[in-house]
Amino acid sequence: MTAPDVREAVLATAKEMYRKGLVEGTSGNVSGRMPDGNVCVTPSSVPYETMTMEELVVIDPDGGVVEGSRSPTSEKDLHLACYQAFEEVGGVIHSHATFASMFACARAPIPAAIEEFVVYVGGEVPVCEYTLTGTAALGQEAVRHLGDTSAALLASHGMITIGATPAKALHVALVVERTAQIVHGARALGGEVPLPEKTNRDFKGVYQLMRKGA
């Protein structure tokens, strides 16, 4: 995508994230990798309903502001860590989705209970060790869990998802949140039944091809 395309994608994804109920108020954040290696991020403390293209902030790989008059999200290090670790990632979303956050607070992984979960997420969503919000250490802890999946739970906090574009990172977040809700309900009925091992293995292969852009 061109630089203007990335800006438009970040803004559209941020507004859709809010519209879908994955965040409240000004919580959460969205970013996209620019063609020159810089990163476009949502600003700190700006309501999604009124957020404009001009309020987005462009930062360099070290977190310095390149463009924009607003302060970048306080979670910029979380986003930058993902881009530095995974060259295939073009979009990162940090959200506070209700059911996923319930699992994060319980320190409970979200299992791959439905087929599409493995295809789009890669498998069970792991839980990161508790790390203070807004720190570089949180980014490092998240990256440690994102090598084989596109989502991780931030203990007592929320969720981070990655994708080739901001829109694809949002799709992952929505699939995870929907599955977390399904699993929560299934456990009230006696518990989810694991997918067959072959199904997991085959769909994991599809996920890996998609992640690599094949």
mmCIF file of C-alpha atoms in Angstrom:
data_model
loop_
_atom_site.group_PDB
_atom_site.id
_atom_site.type_symbol
_atom_site.label_atom_id
_atom_site.label_comp_id
_atom_site.label_asym_id
_atom_site.label_seq_id
_atom_site.Cartn_x
_atom_site.Cartn_y
_atom_site.Cartn_z
ATOM 1 C CA MET A 1 0.000 0.000 0.000
ATOM 2 C CA THR A 2 1.055 3.594 -0.553
ATOM 3 C CA ALA A 3 1.526 5.912 2.432
ATOM 4 C CA PRO A 4 -1.915 7.534 1.932
ATOM 5 C CA ASP A 5 -3.443 4.053 1.650
ATOM 6 C CA VAL A 6 -1.914 3.045 4.988
ATOM 7 C CA ARG A 7 -3.219 6.189 6.668
ATOM 8 C CA GLU A 8 -6.715 5.548 5.328
ATOM 9 C CA ALA A 9 -6.558 1.906 6.417
ATOM 10 C CA VAL A 10 -5.464 2.812 9.953
ATOM 11 C CA LEU A 11 -8.257 5.356 10.377
ATOM 12 C CA ALA A 12 -10.951 3.122 8.845
ATOM 13 C CA THR A 13 -9.838 0.151 10.948
ATOM 14 C CA ALA A 14 -9.762 2.194 14.152
ATOM 15 C CA LYS A 15 -13.311 3.413 13.571
ATOM 16 C CA GLU A 16 -14.511 -0.108 12.714
ATOM 17 C CA MET A 17 -12.820 -1.511 15.825
ATOM 18 C CA TYR A 18 -14.781 0.984 17.899
ATOM 19 C CA ARG A 19 -18.008 0.339 15.996
ATOM 20 C CA LYS A 20 -17.665 -3.403 16.579
ATOM 21 C CA GLY A 21 -17.355 -2.847 20.329
ATOM 22 C CA LEU A 22 -13.784 -4.087 20.738
ATOM 23 C CA VAL A 23 -12.902 -0.934 22.688
ATOM 24 C CA GLU A 24 -14.612 1.761 24.734
ATOM 25 C CA GLY A 25 -13.814 5.460 24.893
ATOM 26 C CA THR A 26 -10.284 6.089 23.668
ATOM 27 C CA SER A 27 -8.806 2.745 24.734
ATOM 28 C CA GLY A 28 -6.991 0.450 22.324
ATOM 29 C CA ASN A 29 -4.855 1.439 19.340
ATOM 30 C CA VAL A 30 -4.229 0.655 15.666
ATOM 31 C CA SER A 31 -1.170 0.924 13.442
ATOM 32 C CA GLY A 32 0.029 0.205 9.922
ATOM 33 C CA ARG A 33 3.487 -0.195 8.414
ATOM 34 C CA MET A 34 4.369 2.522 5.883
ATOM 35 C CA PRO A 35 6.280 1.741 2.644
ATOM 36 C CA ASP A 36 9.398 3.503 3.992
ATOM 37 C CA GLY A 37 9.461 1.431 7.198
ATOM 38 C CA ASN A 38 7.911 4.077 9.431
ATOM 39 C CA VAL A 39 4.645 3.294 11.237
ATOM 40 C CA CYS A 40 1.334 5.165 11.213
ATOM 41 C CA VAL A 41 -0.403 4.935 14.617
ATOM 42 C CA THR A 42 -3.537 6.263 16.214
ATOM 43 C CA PRO A 43 -3.008 9.224 18.572
ATOM 44 C CA SER A 44 -3.328 9.133 22.329
ATOM 45 C CA SER A 45 -6.625 10.131 23.972
ATOM 46 C CA VAL A 46 -8.599 11.014 20.835
ATOM 47 C CA PRO A 47 -12.171 9.635 20.502
ATOM 48 C CA TYR A 48 -12.584 7.278 17.557
ATOM 49 C CA GLU A 49 -15.887 8.890 16.531
ATOM 50 C CA THR A 50 -14.190 12.203 15.792
ATOM 51 C CA MET A 51 -10.688 11.021 14.870
ATOM 52 C CA THR A 52 -9.445 12.443 11.562
ATOM 53 C CA MET A 53 -6.628 11.596 9.158
ATOM 54 C CA GLU A 54 -4.743 14.706 10.295
ATOM 55 C CA GLU A 55 -4.674 13.423 13.886
ATOM 56 C CA LEU A 56 -2.855 10.215 12.998
ATOM 57 C CA VAL A 57 0.832 10.127 13.918
ATOM 58 C CA VAL A 58 3.765 8.689 11.965
ATOM 59 C CA ILE A 59 6.679 7.380 14.035
ATOM 60 C CA ASP A 60 10.036 5.934 13.060
ATOM 61 C CA PRO A 61 11.206 2.445 14.141
ATOM 62 C CA ASP A 62 12.694 3.976 17.298
ATOM 63 C CA GLY A 63 9.404 5.636 18.280
ATOM 64 C CA GLY A 64 10.313 9.203 17.320
ATOM 65 C CA VAL A 65 7.536 11.316 15.804
ATOM 66 C CA VAL A 66 8.069 11.955 12.090
ATOM 67 C CA GLU A 67 4.694 13.459 11.220
ATOM 68 C CA GLY A 68 1.745 14.717 13.235
ATOM 69 C CA SER A 69 1.038 17.198 16.005
ATOM 70 C CA ARG A 70 -0.575 14.718 18.402
ATOM 71 C CA SER A 71 1.158 12.347 20.791
ATOM 72 C CA PRO A 72 1.283 8.767 19.509
ATOM 73 C CA THR A 73 -0.483 6.015 21.416
ATOM 74 C CA SER A 74 1.162 5.163 24.729
ATOM 75 C CA GLU A 75 1.417 1.577 23.454
ATOM 76 C CA LYS A 76 3.677 2.508 20.533
ATOM 77 C CA ASP A 77 6.410 0.153 21.776
ATOM 78 C CA LEU A 78 3.967 -2.751 21.628
ATOM 79 C CA HIS A 79 3.317 -2.034 17.951
ATOM 80 C CA LEU A 80 6.941 -1.362 17.025
ATOM 81 C CA ALA A 81 8.068 -4.638 18.601
ATOM 82 C CA CYS A 82 5.736 -6.567 16.288
ATOM 83 C CA TYR A 83 7.011 -4.834 13.162
ATOM 84 C CA GLN A 84 10.621 -5.333 14.181
ATOM 85 C CA ALA A 85 10.075 -9.044 14.873
ATOM 86 C CA PHE A 86 7.895 -10.018 11.909
ATOM 87 C CA GLU A 87 8.582 -8.629 8.445
ATOM 88 C CA GLU A 88 5.295 -10.036 7.095
ATOM 89 C CA VAL A 89 3.225 -7.939 9.514
ATOM 90 C CA GLY A 90 1.679 -4.764 8.094
ATOM 91 C CA GLY A 91 -0.981 -4.056 10.705
ATOM 92 C CA VAL A 92 -1.229 -4.312 14.496
ATOM 93 C CA ILE A 93 -4.269 -3.870 16.737
ATOM 94 C CA HIS A 94 -4.463 -3.702 20.504
ATOM 95 C CA SER A 95 -8.042 -4.024 21.766
ATOM 96 C CA HIS A 96 -9.966 -4.595 24.985
ATOM 97 C CA ALA A 97 -12.613 -6.947 23.608
ATOM 98 C CA THR A 98 -14.880 -8.147 26.430
ATOM 99 C CA PHE A 99 -14.712 -11.947 26.155
ATOM 100 C CA ALA A 100 -11.061 -12.058 25.132
ATOM 101 C CA SER A 101 -10.253 -9.799 28.081
ATOM 102 C CA MET A 102 -12.150 -12.163 30.383
ATOM 103 C CA PHE A 103 -9.786 -14.943 29.328
ATOM 104 C CA ALA A 104 -6.815 -12.567 29.746
ATOM 105 C CA CYS A 105 -7.904 -11.737 33.306
ATOM 106 C CA ALA A 106 -8.330 -15.434 34.101
ATOM 107 C CA ARG A 107 -4.904 -16.156 32.531
ATOM 108 C CA ALA A 108 -6.682 -18.762 30.383
ATOM 109 C CA PRO A 109 -5.703 -19.425 26.727
ATOM 110 C CA ILE A 110 -8.488 -19.330 24.143
ATOM 111 C CA PRO A 111 -8.624 -22.791 22.517
ATOM 112 C CA ALA A 112 -8.987 -23.453 18.798
ATOM 113 C CA ALA A 113 -12.533 -24.760 19.163
ATOM 114 C CA ILE A 114 -13.835 -23.890 15.689
ATOM 115 C CA GLU A 115 -12.229 -24.504 12.286
ATOM 116 C CA GLU A 116 -11.912 -20.922 11.043
ATOM 117 C CA PHE A 117 -10.000 -20.081 14.208
ATOM 118 C CA VAL A 118 -7.038 -22.204 13.156
ATOM 119 C CA VAL A 119 -7.085 -20.845 9.584
ATOM 120 C CA TYR A 120 -7.094 -17.171 10.559
ATOM 121 C CA VAL A 121 -5.452 -17.175 13.992
ATOM 122 C CA GLY A 122 -3.086 -20.132 13.779
ATOM 123 C CA GLY A 123 -4.253 -22.071 16.815
ATOM 124 C CA GLU A 124 -4.777 -21.583 20.528
ATOM 125 C CA VAL A 125 -4.299 -17.984 21.661
ATOM 126 C CA PRO A 126 -1.650 -17.918 24.425
ATOM 127 C CA VAL A 127 -1.552 -15.656 27.478
ATOM 128 C CA CYS A 128 1.451 -13.400 28.009
ATOM 129 C CA GLU A 129 3.022 -13.015 31.419
ATOM 130 C CA TYR A 130 1.762 -9.902 33.177
ATOM 131 C CA THR A 131 3.819 -6.913 32.031
ATOM 132 C CA LEU A 132 3.102 -3.258 32.753
ATOM 133 C CA THR A 133 1.168 -1.410 30.065
ATOM 134 C CA GLY A 134 2.993 1.181 27.971
ATOM 135 C CA THR A 135 6.418 -0.396 28.368
ATOM 136 C CA ALA A 136 8.909 -1.822 25.890
ATOM 137 C CA ALA A 137 8.881 -5.002 27.979
ATOM 138 C CA LEU A 138 5.226 -5.543 27.076
ATOM 139 C CA GLY A 139 6.127 -5.499 23.391
ATOM 140 C CA GLN A 140 8.907 -8.007 23.943
ATOM 141 C CA GLU A 141 6.585 -10.291 25.904
ATOM 142 C CA ALA A 142 3.904 -10.109 23.206
ATOM 143 C CA VAL A 143 6.349 -10.908 20.414
ATOM 144 C CA ARG A 144 7.485 -13.975 22.330
ATOM 145 C CA HIS A 145 3.985 -15.433 21.828
ATOM 146 C CA LEU A 146 3.224 -14.308 18.273
ATOM 147 C CA GLY A 147 5.615 -16.446 16.276
ATOM 148 C CA ASP A 148 3.043 -19.156 15.497
ATOM 149 C CA THR A 149 -0.239 -17.316 16.007
ATOM 150 C CA SER A 150 -1.664 -13.934 15.038
ATOM 151 C CA ALA A 151 -3.108 -13.152 18.467
ATOM 152 C CA ALA A 152 -2.010 -13.108 22.078
ATOM 153 C CA LEU A 153 -3.729 -12.172 25.326
ATOM 154 C CA LEU A 154 -2.130 -9.503 27.495
ATOM 155 C CA ALA A 155 -2.643 -10.633 31.089
ATOM 156 C CA SER A 156 -5.123 -8.459 33.012
ATOM 157 C CA HIS A 157 -5.275 -6.125 30.042
ATOM 158 C CA GLY A 158 -6.631 -7.197 26.645
ATOM 159 C CA MET A 159 -5.511 -8.590 23.315
ATOM 160 C CA ILE A 160 -3.020 -7.911 20.542
ATOM 161 C CA THR A 161 -3.496 -9.110 16.967
ATOM 162 C CA ILE A 162 -1.321 -8.869 13.865
ATOM 163 C CA GLY A 163 -1.950 -9.174 10.141
ATOM 164 C CA ALA A 164 -0.688 -8.261 6.685
ATOM 165 C CA THR A 165 -2.841 -5.104 6.874
ATOM 166 C CA PRO A 166 -4.711 -3.267 9.636
ATOM 167 C CA ALA A 167 -7.984 -4.687 8.285
ATOM 168 C CA LYS A 168 -6.663 -8.248 8.496
ATOM 169 C CA ALA A 169 -5.432 -7.680 12.048
ATOM 170 C CA LEU A 170 -8.959 -6.501 12.874
ATOM 171 C CA HIS A 171 -10.451 -9.629 11.310
ATOM 172 C CA VAL A 172 -8.242 -11.750 13.556
ATOM 173 C CA ALA A 173 -9.409 -9.778 16.603
ATOM 174 C CA LEU A 174 -13.047 -10.305 15.652
ATOM 175 C CA VAL A 175 -12.559 -14.053 15.116
ATOM 176 C CA VAL A 176 -10.817 -14.363 18.487
ATOM 177 C CA GLU A 177 -13.497 -12.379 20.308
ATOM 178 C CA ARG A 178 -16.318 -14.402 18.721
ATOM 179 C CA THR A 179 -14.564 -17.677 19.578
ATOM 180 C CA ALA A 180 -13.951 -16.558 23.156
ATOM 181 C CA GLN A 181 -17.673 -15.938 23.492
ATOM 182 C CA ILE A 182 -18.482 -19.325 21.942
ATOM 183 C CA VAL A 183 -16.059 -21.140 24.256
ATOM 184 C CA HIS A 184 -17.448 -19.315 27.274
ATOM 185 C CA GLY A 185 -20.929 -20.539 26.331
ATOM 186 C CA ALA A 186 -19.742 -24.051 25.481
ATOM 187 C CA ARG A 187 -18.181 -24.397 28.909
ATOM 188 C CA ALA A 188 -21.530 -23.605 30.481
ATOM 189 C CA LEU A 189 -22.856 -26.595 28.512
ATOM 190 C CA GLY A 190 -20.122 -28.943 29.670
ATOM 191 C CA GLY A 191 -17.062 -27.774 27.753
ATOM 192 C CA GLU A 192 -15.787 -27.474 24.200
ATOM 193 C CA VAL A 193 -14.688 -30.578 22.270
ATOM 194 C CA PRO A 194 -11.201 -30.245 20.702
ATOM 195 C CA LEU A 195 -10.904 -30.350 16.921
ATOM 196 C CA PRO A 196 -9.398 -33.549 15.467
ATOM 197 C CA GLU A 197 -5.612 -33.469 15.365
ATOM 198 C CA LYS A 198 -5.533 -33.839 11.558
ATOM 199 C CA THR A 199 -7.912 -30.899 11.137
ATOM 200 C CA ASN A 200 -5.691 -28.747 13.327
ATOM 201 C CA ARG A 201 -2.593 -29.829 11.436
ATOM 202 C CA ASP A 202 -4.093 -29.239 7.968
ATOM 203 C CA PHE A 203 -5.609 -25.867 8.827
ATOM 204 C CA LYS A 204 -2.402 -24.794 10.554
ATOM 205 C CA GLY A 205 -0.667 -25.357 7.220
ATOM 206 C CA VAL A 206 -3.193 -23.081 5.516
ATOM 207 C CA TYR A 207 -2.593 -20.434 8.187
ATOM 208 C CA GLN A 208 1.155 -20.564 7.727
ATOM 209 C CA LEU A 209 0.819 -20.139 3.955
ATOM 210 C CA MET A 210 -1.534 -17.183 4.421
ATOM 211 C CA ARG A 211 0.766 -15.539 6.964
ATOM 212 C CA LYS A 212 3.691 -15.804 4.582
ATOM 213 C CA GLY A 213 1.584 -14.271 1.814
ATOM 214 C CA ALA A 214 1.643 -17.389 -0.348
#
